[in-house]
Short mmCIF file of C-alpha atoms in Angstrom, two decimals:
data_model
loop_
_atom_site.label_atom_id
_atom_site.label_comp_id
_atom_site.label_asym_id
_atom_site.label_seq_id
_atom_site.Cartn_x
_atom_site.Cartn_y
_atom_site.Cartn_z
CA UNK A 1 20.73 -12.92 -8.85
CA UNK A 2 17.27 -13.73 -7.58
CA UNK A 3 18.12 -12.64 -4.02
CA UNK A 4 19.60 -9.35 -5.19
CA UNK A 5 16.50 -8.48 -7.21
CA UNK A 6 14.25 -9.35 -4.29
CA UNK A 7 16.30 -7.15 -1.95
CA UNK A 8 16.24 -4.27 -4.42
CA UNK A 9 12.46 -4.43 -4.83
CA UNK A 10 11.95 -4.89 -1.07
CA UNK A 11 14.16 -1.87 -0.37
CA UNK A 12 12.27 0.27 -2.88
CA UNK A 13 8.92 -0.82 -1.47
CA UNK A 14 9.91 -0.13 2.13
CA UNK A 15 11.46 3.23 1.18
CA UNK A 16 8.31 4.31 -0.64
CA UNK A 17 6.23 3.31 2.41
CA UNK A 18 8.30 5.73 4.49
CA UNK A 19 7.05 8.80 2.62
CA UNK A 20 4.22 10.73 4.19
CA UNK A 21 3.12 11.88 7.59
CA UNK A 22 4.22 10.02 10.71
CA UNK A 23 0.84 10.29 12.43
CA UNK A 24 -0.98 6.99 12.54
CA UNK A 25 2.08 4.94 11.57
CA UNK A 26 3.33 2.10 13.69
CA UNK A 27 6.93 2.51 12.48
CA UNK A 28 8.41 6.05 12.08
CA UNK A 29 9.55 7.21 8.66
CA UNK A 30 13.24 7.38 9.52
CA UNK A 31 13.29 3.68 10.44
CA UNK A 32 11.57 2.67 7.18
CA UNK A 33 14.01 4.82 5.19
CA UNK A 34 16.92 3.23 7.02
CA UNK A 35 15.71 -0.35 6.52
CA UNK A 36 14.71 0.26 2.91
CA UNK A 37 17.97 2.02 2.10
CA UNK A 38 20.09 -0.72 3.64
CA UNK A 39 18.16 -3.42 1.78
CA UNK A 40 18.43 -1.44 -1.46
CA UNK A 41 22.17 -0.85 -1.17
CA UNK A 42 22.86 -4.46 -0.15
CA UNK A 43 20.77 -5.72 -3.09
CA UNK A 44 22.67 -3.47 -5.49
CA UNK A 45 25.95 -4.69 -4.00
CA UNK A 46 24.92 -8.34 -4.45
CA UNK A 47 23.77 -7.68 -8.01
CA UNK A 48 27.04 -6.10 -9.09
CA UNK A 49 29.09 -8.66 -7.16
CA UNK A 50 27.31 -11.52 -8.96
CA UNK A 51 27.78 -9.83 -12.34
CA UNK A 52 31.47 -9.05 -11.60
CA UNK A 53 30.81 -5.39 -12.31
CA UNK A 54 32.21 -3.92 -9.10
CA UNK A 55 34.47 -0.96 -9.72
CA UNK A 56 38.15 -1.63 -10.12
CA UNK A 57 40.93 0.94 -10.21
CA UNK A 58 41.83 0.37 -13.86
CA UNK A 59 38.33 1.15 -15.16
CA UNK A 60 37.75 4.19 -17.29
CA UNK A 61 35.50 6.40 -15.15
CA UNK A 62 33.16 7.59 -17.90
CA UNK A 63 29.45 7.77 -17.16
CA UNK A 64 27.20 6.49 -19.93
CA UNK A 65 23.54 7.24 -19.16
CA UNK A 66 22.41 4.91 -21.95
CA UNK A 67 24.02 1.91 -20.23
CA UNK A 68 21.93 2.25 -17.07
CA UNK A 69 19.49 -0.47 -16.13
CA UNK A 70 15.78 0.00 -16.75
CA UNK A 71 15.16 -0.24 -13.00
CA UNK A 72 17.32 2.84 -12.42
CA UNK A 73 15.15 4.91 -14.77
CA UNK A 74 11.98 3.67 -13.10
CA UNK A 75 13.29 4.52 -9.62
CA UNK A 76 14.53 7.97 -10.67
CA UNK A 77 11.18 8.72 -12.32
CA UNK A 78 9.24 7.68 -9.21
CA UNK A 79 11.52 9.70 -6.94
CA UNK A 80 11.11 12.78 -9.13
CA UNK A 81 7.34 12.34 -9.04
CA UNK A 82 7.39 12.03 -5.24
CA UNK A 83 9.79 14.91 -4.44
CA UNK A 84 7.36 17.69 -5.37
CA UNK A 85 5.58 17.06 -2.07
CA UNK A 86 8.67 18.16 -0.16
CA UNK A 87 9.55 21.29 -2.15
CA UNK A 88 6.96 24.00 -1.64
CA UNK A 89 8.25 26.20 -4.47
CA UNK A 90 7.40 23.53 -7.05
CA UNK A 91 3.88 23.11 -5.66
CA UNK A 92 3.22 26.87 -5.74
CA UNK A 93 4.26 27.31 -9.36
CA UNK A 94 1.91 25.49 -11.78
CA UNK A 95 4.34 25.43 -14.71
CA UNK A 96 7.17 23.97 -12.62
CA UNK A 97 4.81 21.45 -11.06
CA UNK A 98 3.61 20.33 -14.48
CA UNK A 99 7.15 20.18 -15.90
CA UNK A 100 8.36 18.27 -12.84
CA UNK A 101 5.56 15.72 -13.18
CA UNK A 102 6.08 15.31 -16.93
CA UNK A 103 9.83 14.71 -16.53
CA UNK A 104 9.29 12.14 -13.77
CA UNK A 105 6.54 10.38 -15.69
CA UNK A 106 8.63 10.35 -18.90
CA UNK A 107 11.62 8.79 -17.11
CA UNK A 108 9.36 6.19 -15.54
CA UNK A 109 7.80 5.29 -18.91
CA UNK A 110 11.23 5.15 -20.56
CA UNK A 111 12.38 2.75 -17.84
CA UNK A 112 9.30 0.58 -18.31
CA UNK A 113 9.89 0.55 -22.07
CA UNK A 114 13.49 -0.60 -21.55
CA UNK A 115 12.32 -3.21 -19.01
CA UNK A 116 9.85 -4.75 -21.44
CA UNK A 117 12.44 -4.69 -24.26
CA UNK A 118 14.88 -6.55 -22.02
CA UNK A 119 12.20 -9.12 -21.16
CA UNK A 120 11.38 -9.64 -24.84
CA UNK A 121 15.06 -10.12 -25.67
CA UNK A 122 15.50 -12.61 -22.84
CA UNK A 123 12.37 -14.48 -23.91
CA UNK A 124 13.51 -14.57 -27.52
CA UNK A 125 16.95 -15.88 -26.56
CA UNK A 126 15.50 -18.50 -24.23
CA UNK A 127 17.14 -16.99 -21.13
CA UNK A 128 14.10 -16.39 -18.91
CA UNK A 129 14.66 -15.72 -15.22
#
């Protein structure tokens, strides 16, 4: 469990370092995205393998957005906040830019709120990682 979390955070960190201009960087963006993505996907695979939550054929394929991990909400919020740099139409329109930023920030805060609730529950039950 500890290795999977470290790989997930390392992958997110390396992926976020890949954003931006390539000038002045030692490693090109596509290599950082590749390394970060591989680390992220392998960490997610290890996490679900350790929790025995890998998909099986007899599962009911319903998607429940409330059952997602807090880390997923944080990552989606950060990605939404960062994508406005790549879409010129959002940057040109002030209302869309504001709405885009508010949605990303709200998802990130919701994820942080869930993260701290999970930590409080683990601390209260005596199961601290």
